[in-house]
Amino acid sequence: MALEFFLAKNSSKSAKANGVSLHSSYNPQVEAERFAQSLSVDFVPKCAVIVEGALSYCAAYIKKRFPKAKVGTIRFTNDFFESDKEWDFCLPLEDKTSGVPLCDRLFDLLGEEGLFQTAFFDWKPSAAAWPEDAKSAWAQIKAAVQKSKTVLATREHFGKRWLKNKLSFFNKIQKPVFIETIKKPVLICASGPSLEGALDSIKKVRSKIFVCALSSAISVLADKKIAPDLALSADGGWWAKKHLYPLKKFFAGVPLALEPEAACPSALFRTKEILPLCYDDDYISQKIFEVLGIKALPARRNGTVSGSALELFLSLCDSEIFFSGLDLSPSKDKSHALPNVLETERDAVDFRLKTKATRQAAGALPSESLAIYESWFKNYCLRGRKVYRIKGGKAFANSLGQIQDISAREFESLVANAAGTQENFCMQEKTKGQRSRLLKKLFVEWSETDAFCKEIFPADSIMLERAALEEDRERRKQSVRQKKDKLIEELFGGQE
C-alpha cells in the first residue's frame, strides 16, 4: 500500500493512498464539513459509522450533525492511529489478534437493536483508494445486519412463547416452595458424555452432597437410580418439556426449580413442588410474584442453563460446587450422556438413508453455541470460590478458566468428610383468589409500557424509535396497538 502524508494549502495534514487523495489538498476541514452536511438518512440514528474515515476530519462535523449519536469508523489501516481519538470507537477491518470477523465485532459492540439504529457511510476517497477493502467491509456490515434481523425475529417468536409459558406458570403453580441456604457441597449434573463416567462415584458419596439435575440429565440419573435433591429447568423451548417427563415417573418427590418462562408439562404444576426462580430482568414476573405473595429465588439469564445454575448455587451455598457432564466441546462418540430423552426419540426414527451415525457426525463438528458457552465459563470470575469439573475418565478437550478439572476419585476424596445437614424446602402458602383475572389485569397494565413493546415486539419498537416523521411514528404506533390487542385476545380470550 502506497500511503503518503503532505500538508494541504491551509497547512493541515493530508494524505494519499494508492495514488488517491484521501482529503482535500486545499482545506480538509471544509471538505469534511460539506461531507457531513450531505449525508442523507431517513431515520434518527443512534450511531453513525464511517467506513475508513482516514485522518478523521469528518468525525467532529458528523457529531454536530447527529449530536445524540455515537460516531465511529472502520479502519483499513492503523496508519491514522493518531487521529483515532476523534471517534467514539474504531474497529479494524481485520482483527489479527482475535481473528473475530468484523460482522461479529459490530454485533457485539452495537447489538441487534443498535445495528438497526446505525447509519453506515463510505468516506468516498477511501473507497476509491482501497476498493477491495471497502467491498469486504460492506459485506461484513451486511452480514451483521442480517444477523440482527435473525436475532430480532427469534426474540419476537420466543418472546411470545415465553409470555405464554409465564401465564401457564402463574395460573397453574400449586405447591411453591422456598429454600434459604444449602450447607452441603453442591453437584450440578449436566448431560455431557462425561457424566456417565462419574455416576459410580456420585452413588458412593450421594449422602454427602446436594445433587441438582439439570433437565437433560434427569433421565441419566433415573436410569442409575440416583435421586437428585432438586431438578432445574430454565429453557422456554418445547424440547425442554420432554426432558421433564421422567420427573413424574421416577422422582415424584423431587422439587423442580423453574423460571416462569420455562416450558413445563401442565401435569407437573398440579403435583410437584416448584421452587420459583426469577430473572433479574424479568419485570412482569417480579411484579406477579410480589402481588401473589410468592417468594422466588433471584436468577440471572444465561445462554446455557449450566451458567444460570452456577450463579444460583454460588448465592445459596458456601461450600464447594462440582459439575459433572459439563463438557462444552464436540464429541466424536456422542453428544449427550445416555439415556437422553430426545436422543431416544431420534433413535426411533432413524433408517438406512438417515442413520444415527450421520446424526452423531454432526456432534463432532465445532459448534458456535458451544464455543460461546465455553467462553462464558472460561471468563467467569469465581472471586475465590472453589468450583470443580469432574472428568468422566479421559481428560476434557478444553479448560474452563478458574474451574478446576478433577478425577472422579478426587471428587470422592474432596467430599468424603462433608457433614452438611439434610436440606429442607419450606412450603409457601397457597395463593388465593381469582388468579386468572388478576393476571389479565397485570398483563394489560404491562402491555401499556414501553418495556412490553421492546420485549414482545422488538422490531416494531426499533422502527418506532427510528421514525423521523410524526406521520410515520403514528402509523407504527397504530400497528403496535393492533398487534398488542390481538395478542391479549389470544392470551385471555373473552375473559372478563
XYZ file of C-alpha atoms in Angstrom, residues 31-429:
399
model
C -14.404 19.239 2.741
C -15.258 17.259 5.883
C -17.986 19.708 6.920
C -19.595 19.551 3.485
C -19.478 15.758 3.624
C -21.266 15.696 6.993
C -23.970 18.048 5.754
C -24.521 15.963 2.619
C -25.246 12.739 4.465
C -28.753 11.543 3.723
C -30.569 9.426 6.292
C -34.323 8.865 6.621
C -34.337 7.865 10.300
C -32.990 9.113 13.626
C -29.658 7.282 14.086
C -28.271 6.321 17.477
C -24.951 5.549 15.856
C -23.102 6.639 12.688
C -20.207 4.654 11.253
C -17.845 5.890 8.547
C -16.031 3.237 6.545
C -12.372 4.319 6.837
C -12.514 7.945 7.902
C -8.758 8.383 7.257
C -7.414 11.435 9.148
C -10.779 11.816 10.921
C -11.590 15.402 9.948
C -15.230 14.452 9.377
C -15.731 12.999 12.883
C -16.347 16.338 14.634
C -18.789 17.509 11.957
C -20.750 14.260 11.987
C -21.077 14.604 15.776
C -22.559 18.062 15.219
C -24.898 16.673 12.551
C -26.062 13.814 14.824
C -25.495 15.160 18.357
C -27.194 12.220 20.126
C -25.395 9.533 18.147
C -22.167 7.690 18.811
C -19.779 8.137 15.904
C -17.198 5.537 14.878
C -15.093 4.349 11.988
C -13.996 1.070 10.424
C -10.247 1.106 9.757
C -8.476 -0.446 6.766
C -5.069 0.567 8.158
C -3.613 1.623 11.520
C -1.582 4.464 9.941
C -4.171 7.005 11.121
C -3.964 5.961 14.811
C -3.001 9.486 15.935
C -6.477 10.724 14.960
C -8.417 7.768 16.402
C -9.238 9.841 19.496
C -11.660 11.890 17.391
C -14.038 8.921 17.201
C -16.161 7.283 19.886
C -14.860 3.926 18.668
C -12.627 2.472 15.931
C -12.911 -1.069 14.566
C -10.212 -2.611 12.354
C -11.475 -4.359 9.237
C -9.379 -7.365 10.307
C -8.554 -8.099 13.932
C -5.406 -10.202 13.635
C -5.183 -10.680 17.409
C -8.566 -12.307 17.981
C -9.407 -13.409 14.443
C -13.054 -12.465 15.094
C -14.769 -11.275 11.870
C -15.874 -7.650 11.658
C -19.549 -8.655 11.451
C -19.339 -10.334 14.868
C -17.428 -7.442 16.409
C -20.031 -5.000 15.091
C -22.780 -7.173 16.556
C -21.011 -7.432 19.927
C -20.472 -3.667 20.049
C -23.872 -2.455 18.856
C -26.210 -5.399 19.445
C -29.173 -6.336 17.284
C -31.141 -3.224 18.264
C -28.207 -0.845 17.872
C -27.369 -2.119 14.392
C -30.858 -1.262 13.171
C -30.388 2.250 14.500
C -26.963 2.747 12.921
C -26.255 4.693 9.723
C -23.239 3.474 7.711
C -21.438 5.704 5.187
C -18.396 5.474 2.935
C -15.677 8.091 3.056
C -15.601 8.093 -0.763
C -11.856 8.714 -1.252
C -11.033 5.722 0.978
C -13.411 3.512 -1.003
C -11.610 4.571 -4.185
C -8.157 4.021 -2.693
C -8.959 0.600 -1.210
C -11.797 -0.840 -3.336
C -11.351 -4.462 -2.173
C -11.244 -3.484 1.496
C -14.344 -1.329 1.018
C -16.139 -4.223 -0.649
C -15.151 -6.526 2.213
C -16.271 -4.002 4.859
C -19.711 -3.610 3.323
C -20.105 -7.388 3.036
C -19.343 -7.653 6.771
C -21.796 -4.840 7.571
C -24.478 -6.630 5.557
C -23.758 -9.874 7.434
C -24.042 -8.090 10.805
C -27.378 -6.519 9.838
C -28.673 -9.870 8.568
C -27.672 -11.495 11.860
C -29.571 -8.741 13.670
C -32.687 -9.462 11.618
C -32.463 -13.139 12.533
C -31.947 -12.424 16.233
C -34.850 -9.963 16.349
C -37.147 -12.443 14.591
C -36.091 -15.130 17.080
C -36.648 -12.772 20.009
C -40.129 -11.898 18.781
C -41.047 -15.538 18.245
C -39.727 -16.737 21.581
C -40.917 -13.606 23.393
C -44.498 -14.635 22.677
C -43.722 -18.254 23.545
C -42.174 -17.239 26.864
C -45.147 -14.991 27.579
C -47.495 -17.957 27.203
C -45.215 -20.045 29.416
C -45.388 -17.356 32.116
C -49.179 -17.323 32.055
C -49.234 -21.101 32.348
C -46.766 -20.981 35.257
C -48.674 -18.407 37.296
C -52.093 -19.899 36.563
C -51.120 -23.476 37.415
C -48.477 -23.418 40.150
C -49.979 -25.135 43.220
C -47.075 -26.020 45.524
C -44.481 -23.230 45.626
C -41.549 -23.947 47.947
C -38.517 -21.989 49.080
C -35.029 -22.664 50.410
C -32.702 -20.212 52.175
C -29.299 -21.909 52.088
C -27.598 -25.166 51.219
C -24.969 -26.390 53.693
C -23.559 -29.319 51.720
C -21.213 -29.301 48.712
C -23.336 -28.996 45.570
C -23.090 -31.223 42.493
C -24.683 -29.882 39.312
C -25.346 -32.646 36.779
C -25.399 -31.550 33.135
C -25.834 -34.016 30.265
C -22.412 -34.072 28.593
C -20.936 -37.525 27.876
C -18.514 -37.257 30.835
C -21.467 -37.589 33.244
C -21.578 -41.346 32.556
C -18.026 -41.842 33.830
C -18.788 -40.119 37.145
C -22.037 -41.907 38.044
C -20.447 -44.635 40.189
C -18.564 -42.030 42.237
C -21.728 -39.956 42.632
C -23.504 -43.021 44.007
C -20.740 -43.645 46.552
C -20.893 -40.131 48.061
C -24.578 -39.421 47.430
C -25.387 -38.766 51.108
C -22.563 -36.217 51.401
C -23.704 -33.845 48.665
C -26.662 -31.834 47.398
C -27.406 -33.005 43.843
C -29.097 -30.757 41.286
C -30.086 -32.399 37.998
C -30.395 -30.045 35.047
C -33.370 -31.080 32.942
C -31.482 -33.053 30.270
C -29.610 -35.060 32.938
C -32.752 -36.295 34.745
C -33.154 -39.391 32.559
C -29.480 -40.371 33.092
C -29.794 -40.203 36.885
C -33.118 -42.032 36.760
C -31.520 -44.864 34.790
C -28.893 -45.282 37.552
C -31.450 -44.795 40.346
C -29.676 -41.707 41.678
C -32.347 -39.388 43.078
C -31.400 -35.693 42.956
C -32.356 -33.214 45.663
C -33.564 -30.766 43.032
C -34.244 -30.660 39.299
C -33.784 -27.386 37.420
C -35.072 -26.113 34.083
C -34.904 -22.642 32.564
C -35.432 -23.378 28.871
C -38.514 -21.963 27.156
C -38.423 -24.304 24.132
C -40.832 -27.179 23.511
C -37.993 -29.714 23.803
C -37.443 -28.744 27.463
C -40.820 -30.266 28.382
C -39.720 -33.683 27.133
C -36.735 -33.752 29.494
C -39.074 -33.163 32.462
C -41.474 -36.077 31.892
C -39.232 -38.593 33.773
C -39.627 -36.456 36.919
C -43.213 -37.587 37.416
C -42.417 -41.262 36.840
C -39.122 -41.656 38.714
C -38.700 -38.695 41.062
C -42.182 -37.754 42.256
C -40.880 -36.231 45.496
C -38.083 -34.156 43.952
C -38.816 -30.398 43.743
C -38.382 -28.610 40.423
C -36.646 -25.212 40.226
C -38.355 -23.316 37.431
C -38.291 -19.855 35.876
C -41.777 -18.697 34.756
C -40.815 -18.514 31.089
C -39.509 -22.111 31.100
C -41.587 -24.773 29.337
C -43.111 -27.335 31.708
C -45.749 -30.089 31.336
C -49.045 -28.957 32.890
C -49.331 -32.140 34.960
C -46.212 -31.260 36.959
C -47.731 -27.990 38.176
C -50.578 -29.926 39.828
C -48.441 -32.475 41.635
C -44.894 -31.211 42.057
C -43.304 -28.816 44.497
C -41.974 -25.882 42.449
C -39.037 -23.733 43.586
C -39.688 -20.465 41.716
C -36.780 -18.628 40.109
C -36.982 -15.110 38.701
C -34.530 -13.462 36.313
C -33.274 -10.049 37.362
C -34.550 -8.517 34.103
C -37.996 -10.187 34.173
C -40.064 -7.211 35.338
C -43.537 -8.708 34.860
C -42.701 -11.927 36.730
C -41.197 -9.942 39.609
C -44.427 -7.938 39.813
C -46.680 -11.006 39.742
C -44.639 -12.848 42.378
C -44.981 -9.773 44.588
C -48.755 -9.494 44.100
C -49.328 -13.227 44.622
C -47.121 -13.243 47.716
C -44.814 -15.953 46.360
C -41.098 -15.776 47.143
C -38.755 -16.515 44.236
C -35.007 -17.019 44.234
C -33.192 -14.400 42.137
C -31.568 -15.831 38.994
C -29.604 -14.425 36.090
C -30.331 -15.096 32.442
C -27.649 -17.113 30.671
C -27.155 -18.741 27.281
C -26.870 -22.128 28.969
C -28.822 -23.428 31.958
C -25.496 -24.585 33.455
C -24.418 -20.953 33.752
C -27.679 -19.963 35.430
C -27.293 -22.916 37.809
C -23.726 -21.961 38.733
C -24.711 -18.412 39.691
C -27.759 -19.660 41.601
C -25.769 -22.094 43.767
C -22.926 -19.635 44.310
C -25.561 -17.485 46.046
C -27.122 -20.380 48.023
C -24.059 -22.336 49.092
C -20.755 -21.505 50.807
C -19.227 -24.947 50.147
C -17.568 -26.349 47.032
C -19.546 -26.643 43.811
C -18.938 -29.530 41.409
C -20.046 -30.028 37.807
C -20.473 -33.344 36.069
C -21.322 -33.548 32.371
C -20.150 -30.003 31.620
C -18.109 -30.991 28.539
C -18.911 -27.984 26.293
C -16.957 -29.432 23.378
C -17.734 -31.540 20.284
C -17.568 -35.300 20.763
C -16.848 -37.988 18.170
C -18.744 -40.654 20.104
C -21.945 -38.961 21.299
C -23.277 -35.537 22.190
C -25.029 -36.476 25.433
C -24.858 -38.901 28.301
C -27.378 -41.699 27.749
C -30.244 -42.311 28.044
C -31.283 -38.925 26.699
C -34.994 -38.336 26.066
C -34.538 -36.544 22.737
C -31.853 -38.972 21.587
C -34.164 -41.912 22.343
C -36.901 -40.325 20.212
C -34.462 -39.741 17.343
C -33.241 -43.335 17.517
C -36.806 -44.489 16.876
C -36.998 -42.713 13.509
C -33.507 -43.491 12.166
C -33.397 -45.510 8.931
C -30.788 -46.538 6.413
C -30.819 -43.243 4.492
C -30.762 -41.151 7.670
C -28.712 -43.053 10.180
C -27.659 -42.498 13.768
C -24.047 -42.277 12.618
C -24.940 -39.343 10.365
C -26.513 -37.519 13.304
C -23.593 -38.218 15.597
C -21.119 -36.981 12.991
C -22.675 -33.526 13.262
C -21.939 -33.544 17.003
C -18.237 -33.955 16.294
C -18.077 -30.656 14.405
C -17.227 -27.325 16.075
C -20.346 -25.551 17.343
C -20.722 -21.785 17.620
C -23.107 -22.107 20.578
C -20.765 -24.474 22.447
C -17.891 -22.047 21.833
C -19.973 -19.204 23.316
C -20.868 -21.250 26.410
C -17.269 -22.394 26.821
C -16.057 -18.799 26.606
C -18.539 -17.692 29.294
C -17.246 -20.275 31.779
C -13.613 -19.529 30.878
C -14.051 -15.844 31.595
C -16.334 -16.094 34.628
C -14.738 -14.681 37.784
C -15.280 -17.004 40.757
C -13.916 -14.488 43.290
C -12.065 -17.153 45.234
C -14.889 -19.727 45.294
C -13.945 -23.359 44.662
C -15.666 -24.822 41.612
C -14.628 -28.123 40.055
C -15.444 -30.146 36.938
C -15.365 -33.939 37.224
C -13.640 -35.863 34.456
C -15.551 -38.904 33.294
C -12.424 -40.962 32.705
C -10.421 -39.237 29.973
C -9.280 -35.611 30.098
C -11.518 -32.862 28.735
C -10.773 -31.363 25.325
C -10.909 -27.848 26.792
C -10.324 -25.930 30.002
C -12.779 -23.627 31.756
C -10.635 -20.914 33.275
C -10.843 -20.862 37.067
C -12.933 -24.060 37.158
C -10.537 -26.870 38.096
C -10.739 -30.269 36.406
C -10.536 -33.243 38.792
C -10.903 -37.006 38.513
C -13.918 -38.884 39.897
C -11.688 -40.312 42.641
C -10.505 -36.809 43.608
C -14.148 -35.772 43.777
C -14.877 -38.633 46.207
C -11.947 -37.567 48.366
C -12.956 -33.892 48.471
C -16.476 -34.609 49.717
C -15.699 -37.615 51.919
C -15.737 -35.583 55.136
C -18.629 -33.280 54.248
C -21.096 -33.156 57.148
C -23.836 -30.798 55.969
C -27.411 -31.307 57.164
C -30.297 -32.513 55.041
C -31.795 -29.576 53.160
C -35.490 -28.877 53.653
C -37.700 -26.983 51.255
C -40.289 -24.832 53.020
C -43.788 -24.930 51.583
C -45.177 -21.487 50.791
C -48.794 -20.586 51.383
